[in-house]
Structure formats: structure tokens, C-alpha cells
Amino acid sequence: MNKTALRKMIVPFFGFSQEHDRSCRVEGAFLQAIEGIKNIKSFAPRIKIEAAVFISGPGLKTLAELTHYLSNSGIDEFRFIFSGDSLGLTGVKGRLCPAISGAVRELKKARKFLDQVNKPLQLEGIAPCAASSLKDRLIEYRYPFNEVIGLDAKIAGSRKIREHKKEKLPFCKSCQENGSCEGVWKEYLRSHGKSEFKPL
Ligand code: SF4
């Protein structure tokens, strides 16, 4: 890998330690990922490694601990994903997904720490009206690329998929973010309702 043009790798995490193992259904998956990250850092240190951290209800109480641990294990950049990834294909569904307010509270702690160690934090899946002071870290509206090549070698348009899987609410028309906001994941609205959203 050190001899290739590869600039960045993205490693998904579904929780800290055994929580990640449980979600992946592979015992030891978390430690295996950490060992892999350490190997890359030793042998191909110029490659940046981003953690794509999926936020779940069971994983919320250890989110700060996970962030510290990953940072100390060589992760350079953090992307926290709420409810669904940019394709809406991988995510934390239904009641396993925490309320946005609780997630934002924990994410603020993660941001405080990452700001201190000078590592970027990006956030996707949360509507601006529910993101509070993390609004400036939301990224899906600013993606330079919205196409993904899957294992079947076909190109999927992520923006189109998100349009299909997200929904605008009746009051969105009066929101100043209406032009750029993509709305809320339908899956989240089905399990948690719309009470956390209001026009900005
Ligand atoms: S457009 Fe709707 S969902 Fe988006 S930020 Fe505004 S109120 Fe929230």
C-alpha cells in the first residue's frame, strides 16, 4: 500500500470493543481492526485513516471513550454517522438508533476532545435544525462526490438514494436551510417522530 497512490482509508466502527464485535457478529473484530490500523501506520504512515463511526443507542455511553481510544490508536480523521450512511445502505435502524438530542450531546464532547488534539470531525445524517452547534460539521450537502462504485462495479448516485430515503416535513418550507437541507431519514421519523425538528 505504501507504494500505491492510495491517500486515505475509511474504517467503519459500530461501537467500542465488544459492542462493535456484537454488531459485526465477529468476535475479536474490533481488536483486529485496531491491529490493522497500527500496521498501516507503521508501514504506510502517509496514508490517512478515517474512522466512520456509526452512532447507536447501546454505543452512545461509550462514544467518548471510543473516540479517545481510536485517536490514540492512529485514527487521523473522524466521521460520525447518524441513522444511515450517505447511501442509506448501512445504518442503525429503528429503536437501536438513539434520539438525536442525546447523540448531539455526546458528539459535542467528542468534538471538544478532537478540537484539542487537532483532528477533524465530520458529521452526516442529522438535519441542521437538530444539530445545534454542530451544524458547521455536517457534510452530506457539501460532498464533492456523490457517486459510489460498489462491488458489482456499478455506479450508484448517493444523492438520488438519499432523496428517496429522506423526507421533508410540512414546516420545512419556512426554514432558512430548506434550500440546502435534504430532510430527515424516513426510518428515523418512523421510529422517533418529528418532535425534535423545527424550522431555523
Ligand atoms: S429544512 Fe426541515 S429538516 Fe431541514 S433543517 Fe429546516 S426544518 Fe430541519
CSV table of C-alpha atoms and ligand atoms in Angstrom, one decimal:
chain,number,residue,atom,x,y,z
A,1,MET,CA,0.0,0.0,0.0
A,2,ASN,CA,2.9,2.3,0.7
A,3,LYS,CA,3.9,2.1,-3.0
A,4,THR,CA,0.4,3.0,-4.3
A,5,ALA,CA,-1.3,6.3,-4.8
A,6,LEU,CA,-3.8,5.4,-2.1
A,7,ARG,CA,-4.3,8.5,0.1
A,8,LYS,CA,-7.0,7.6,2.5
A,9,MET,CA,-8.7,4.6,4.1
A,10,ILE,CA,-12.0,4.5,5.8
A,11,VAL,CA,-12.6,2.0,8.6
A,12,PRO,CA,-16.2,1.6,10.0
A,13,PHE,CA,-16.8,1.2,13.7
A,14,PHE,CA,-20.2,0.2,15.2
A,15,GLY,CA,-19.3,0.7,18.9
A,16,PHE,CA,-16.5,0.3,21.3
A,17,SER,CA,-14.8,-3.2,21.7
A,18,GLN,CA,-17.5,-5.9,22.3
A,19,GLU,CA,-20.3,-3.6,21.1
A,20,HIS,CA,-18.5,-3.4,17.7
A,21,ASP,CA,-18.0,-7.2,17.8
A,22,ARG,CA,-21.7,-7.8,18.5
A,23,SER,CA,-22.8,-5.6,15.7
A,24,CYS,CA,-20.4,-7.2,13.2
A,25,ARG,CA,-21.2,-10.7,14.6
A,26,VAL,CA,-17.5,-11.5,14.7
A,27,GLU,CA,-15.7,-12.0,18.0
A,28,GLY,CA,-12.5,-10.0,18.1
A,29,ALA,CA,-13.4,-7.8,15.1
A,30,PHE,CA,-12.7,-4.6,17.0
A,31,LEU,CA,-9.1,-5.6,18.0
A,32,GLN,CA,-8.4,-7.0,14.6
A,33,ALA,CA,-9.4,-3.6,13.1
A,34,ILE,CA,-7.1,-1.8,15.6
A,35,GLU,CA,-4.2,-4.1,14.8
A,36,GLY,CA,-4.8,-3.4,11.0
A,37,ILE,CA,-4.7,0.4,11.7
A,38,LYS,CA,-1.5,0.1,13.6
A,39,ASN,CA,0.1,-1.9,10.8
A,40,ILE,CA,-0.9,0.7,8.2
A,41,LYS,CA,0.5,3.5,10.5
A,42,SER,CA,3.8,1.5,10.8
A,43,PHE,CA,4.3,0.6,7.1
A,44,ALA,CA,2.4,3.3,5.2
A,45,PRO,CA,2.3,6.3,7.5
A,46,ARG,CA,1.5,8.8,4.7
A,47,ILE,CA,-2.0,7.1,4.3
A,48,LYS,CA,-4.6,9.0,6.3
A,49,ILE,CA,-7.1,6.8,8.2
A,50,GLU,CA,-10.6,7.9,8.8
A,51,ALA,CA,-13.0,6.2,11.3
A,52,ALA,CA,-16.6,6.1,10.1
A,53,VAL,CA,-18.3,5.8,13.5
A,54,PHE,CA,-22.0,4.6,13.4
A,55,ILE,CA,-23.9,6.1,16.3
A,56,SER,CA,-26.2,3.6,18.1
A,57,GLY,CA,-28.2,3.8,21.3
A,58,PRO,CA,-26.2,1.0,23.0
A,59,GLY,CA,-22.9,2.6,21.9
A,60,LEU,CA,-23.8,6.1,23.0
A,61,LYS,CA,-22.4,5.9,26.5
A,62,THR,CA,-19.0,4.8,25.3
A,63,LEU,CA,-18.8,7.2,22.3
A,64,ALA,CA,-16.3,9.5,24.1
A,65,GLU,CA,-14.2,6.5,25.2
A,66,LEU,CA,-14.2,5.1,21.7
A,67,THR,CA,-13.2,8.5,20.3
A,68,HIS,CA,-10.2,8.7,22.7
A,69,TYR,CA,-9.2,5.1,22.0
A,70,LEU,CA,-9.3,5.4,18.2
A,71,SER,CA,-7.4,8.7,18.3
A,72,ASN,CA,-4.7,7.1,20.4
A,73,SER,CA,-4.6,4.1,18.0
A,74,GLY,CA,-3.7,6.2,14.9
A,75,ILE,CA,-7.0,7.4,13.5
A,76,ASP,CA,-6.4,10.8,11.8
A,77,GLU,CA,-10.0,11.9,11.0
A,78,PHE,CA,-13.4,11.1,12.3
A,79,ARG,CA,-16.8,10.9,10.6
A,80,PHE,CA,-19.8,10.2,12.8
A,81,ILE,CA,-22.8,8.8,11.0
A,82,PHE,CA,-26.3,9.1,12.4
A,83,SER,CA,-29.1,6.7,11.3
A,84,GLY,CA,-27.7,6.0,7.8
A,85,ASP,CA,-24.6,6.5,5.7
A,86,SER,CA,-24.6,8.7,2.7
A,87,LEU,CA,-26.0,5.9,0.6
A,88,GLY,CA,-28.6,5.0,3.2
A,89,LEU,CA,-27.4,1.4,2.9
A,90,THR,CA,-25.6,0.9,6.2
A,91,GLY,CA,-27.0,2.3,9.3
A,92,VAL,CA,-28.6,1.9,12.7
A,93,LYS,CA,-32.2,1.3,12.4
A,94,GLY,CA,-35.4,1.8,14.4
A,95,ARG,CA,-35.1,1.9,18.2
A,96,LEU,CA,-31.4,0.9,18.1
A,97,CYS,CA,-30.9,4.5,16.9
A,98,PRO,CA,-30.8,7.0,19.8
A,99,ALA,CA,-32.7,10.2,19.9
A,100,ILE,CA,-30.8,13.0,18.1
A,101,SER,CA,-30.7,15.2,21.2
A,102,GLY,CA,-28.8,12.5,23.1
A,103,ALA,CA,-26.4,11.8,20.2
A,104,VAL,CA,-25.7,15.5,19.7
A,105,ARG,CA,-24.9,15.9,23.5
A,106,GLU,CA,-22.2,13.1,23.2
A,107,LEU,CA,-20.9,14.4,19.9
A,108,LYS,CA,-20.2,17.7,21.4
A,109,LYS,CA,-18.0,16.0,23.9
A,110,ALA,CA,-16.2,14.2,21.1
A,111,ARG,CA,-15.7,17.4,19.2
A,112,LYS,CA,-14.3,19.1,22.3
A,113,PHE,CA,-11.7,16.4,22.6
A,114,LEU,CA,-10.9,16.2,18.8
A,115,ASP,CA,-10.5,20.0,18.6
A,116,GLN,CA,-8.0,19.7,21.4
A,117,VAL,CA,-5.9,17.1,19.6
A,118,ASN,CA,-6.4,18.9,16.3
A,119,LYS,CA,-8.2,16.2,14.4
A,120,PRO,CA,-11.2,16.8,12.0
A,121,LEU,CA,-14.7,15.7,12.9
A,122,GLN,CA,-17.4,15.5,10.3
A,123,LEU,CA,-21.0,14.5,10.8
A,124,GLU,CA,-23.7,13.1,8.5
A,125,GLY,CA,-27.3,12.0,8.8
A,126,ILE,CA,-28.5,14.8,11.1
A,127,ALA,CA,-30.8,17.6,9.8
A,128,PRO,CA,-29.3,21.1,10.5
A,129,CYS,CA,-32.2,22.1,12.8
A,130,ALA,CA,-31.4,19.2,15.1
A,131,ALA,CA,-27.6,19.6,15.0
A,132,SER,CA,-27.3,22.6,17.4
A,133,SER,CA,-23.8,24.0,17.4
A,134,LEU,CA,-22.5,21.0,15.3
A,135,LYS,CA,-24.3,22.4,12.2
A,136,ASP,CA,-21.0,23.5,10.7
A,137,ARG,CA,-19.7,19.9,10.8
A,138,LEU,CA,-22.5,18.4,8.6
A,139,ILE,CA,-21.1,17.2,5.3
A,140,GLU,CA,-23.6,15.5,3.0
A,141,TYR,CA,-24.7,18.8,1.5
A,142,ARG,CA,-21.1,19.7,0.6
A,143,TYR,CA,-19.9,16.4,-0.7
A,144,PRO,CA,-17.7,16.9,-3.8
A,145,PHE,CA,-18.5,13.4,-5.0
A,146,ASN,CA,-21.9,11.8,-4.8
A,147,GLU,CA,-21.1,8.6,-6.7
A,148,VAL,CA,-20.0,5.3,-5.3
A,149,ILE,CA,-18.7,2.2,-7.1
A,150,GLY,CA,-19.9,-0.9,-5.4
A,151,LEU,CA,-18.6,-4.5,-5.6
A,152,ASP,CA,-21.0,-5.1,-8.5
A,153,ALA,CA,-18.9,-2.5,-10.4
A,154,LYS,CA,-22.0,-0.3,-10.9
A,155,ILE,CA,-22.1,3.4,-10.1
A,156,ALA,CA,-24.7,4.4,-7.6
A,157,GLY,CA,-25.7,8.1,-7.2
A,158,SER,CA,-25.8,8.7,-3.5
A,159,ARG,CA,-27.7,11.9,-3.7
A,160,LYS,CA,-30.6,10.2,-5.5
A,161,ILE,CA,-30.7,7.4,-3.0
A,162,ARG,CA,-30.8,9.9,-0.1
A,163,GLU,CA,-33.6,11.9,-1.8
A,164,HIS,CA,-35.6,8.7,-1.9
A,165,LYS,CA,-34.8,7.7,1.8
A,166,LYS,CA,-35.2,11.2,3.4
A,167,GLU,CA,-38.3,13.3,3.8
A,168,LYS,CA,-39.0,17.0,4.2
A,169,LEU,CA,-41.5,18.0,6.8
A,170,PRO,CA,-44.5,20.3,6.3
A,171,PHE,CA,-42.8,23.2,8.1
A,172,CYS,CA,-39.5,22.9,6.2
A,173,LYS,CA,-40.8,25.4,3.6
A,174,SER,CA,-40.4,28.2,6.2
A,175,CYS,CA,-36.9,27.1,7.2
A,176,GLN,CA,-33.8,29.1,6.1
A,177,GLU,CA,-32.0,25.8,5.4
A,178,ASN,CA,-34.7,24.5,3.2
A,179,GLY,CA,-32.6,25.1,0.0
A,180,SER,CA,-29.7,23.0,1.1
A,181,CYS,CA,-31.1,20.6,3.7
A,182,GLU,CA,-32.0,17.1,2.4
A,183,GLY,CA,-34.6,16.5,5.2
A,184,VAL,CA,-34.7,13.7,7.7
A,185,TRP,CA,-34.2,9.9,7.3
A,186,LYS,CA,-37.7,8.4,6.9
A,187,GLU,CA,-36.6,5.4,9.0
A,188,TYR,CA,-35.8,7.8,11.9
A,189,LEU,CA,-39.2,9.6,11.6
A,190,ARG,CA,-40.9,6.2,11.7
A,191,SER,CA,-39.3,5.2,15.0
A,192,HIS,CA,-38.8,8.6,16.7
A,193,GLY,CA,-41.3,11.0,15.2
A,194,LYS,CA,-40.7,14.6,14.2
A,195,SER,CA,-40.8,16.4,17.5
A,196,GLU,CA,-37.0,17.2,17.5
A,197,PHE,CA,-37.2,19.2,14.3
A,198,LYS,CA,-38.3,22.8,13.8
A,199,PRO,CA,-37.6,25.5,11.2
A,200,LEU,CA,-34.4,27.6,11.6
B,1,SF4,S1,-35.5,22.1,6.2
B,1,SF4,FE1,-36.7,21.0,7.7
B,1,SF4,S2,-35.4,19.3,8.3
B,1,SF4,FE2,-34.1,20.7,7.2
B,1,SF4,S3,-33.2,22.0,8.9
B,1,SF4,FE3,-35.1,23.0,8.2
B,1,SF4,S4,-36.7,22.3,9.5
B,1,SF4,FE4,-35.0,20.9,9.7
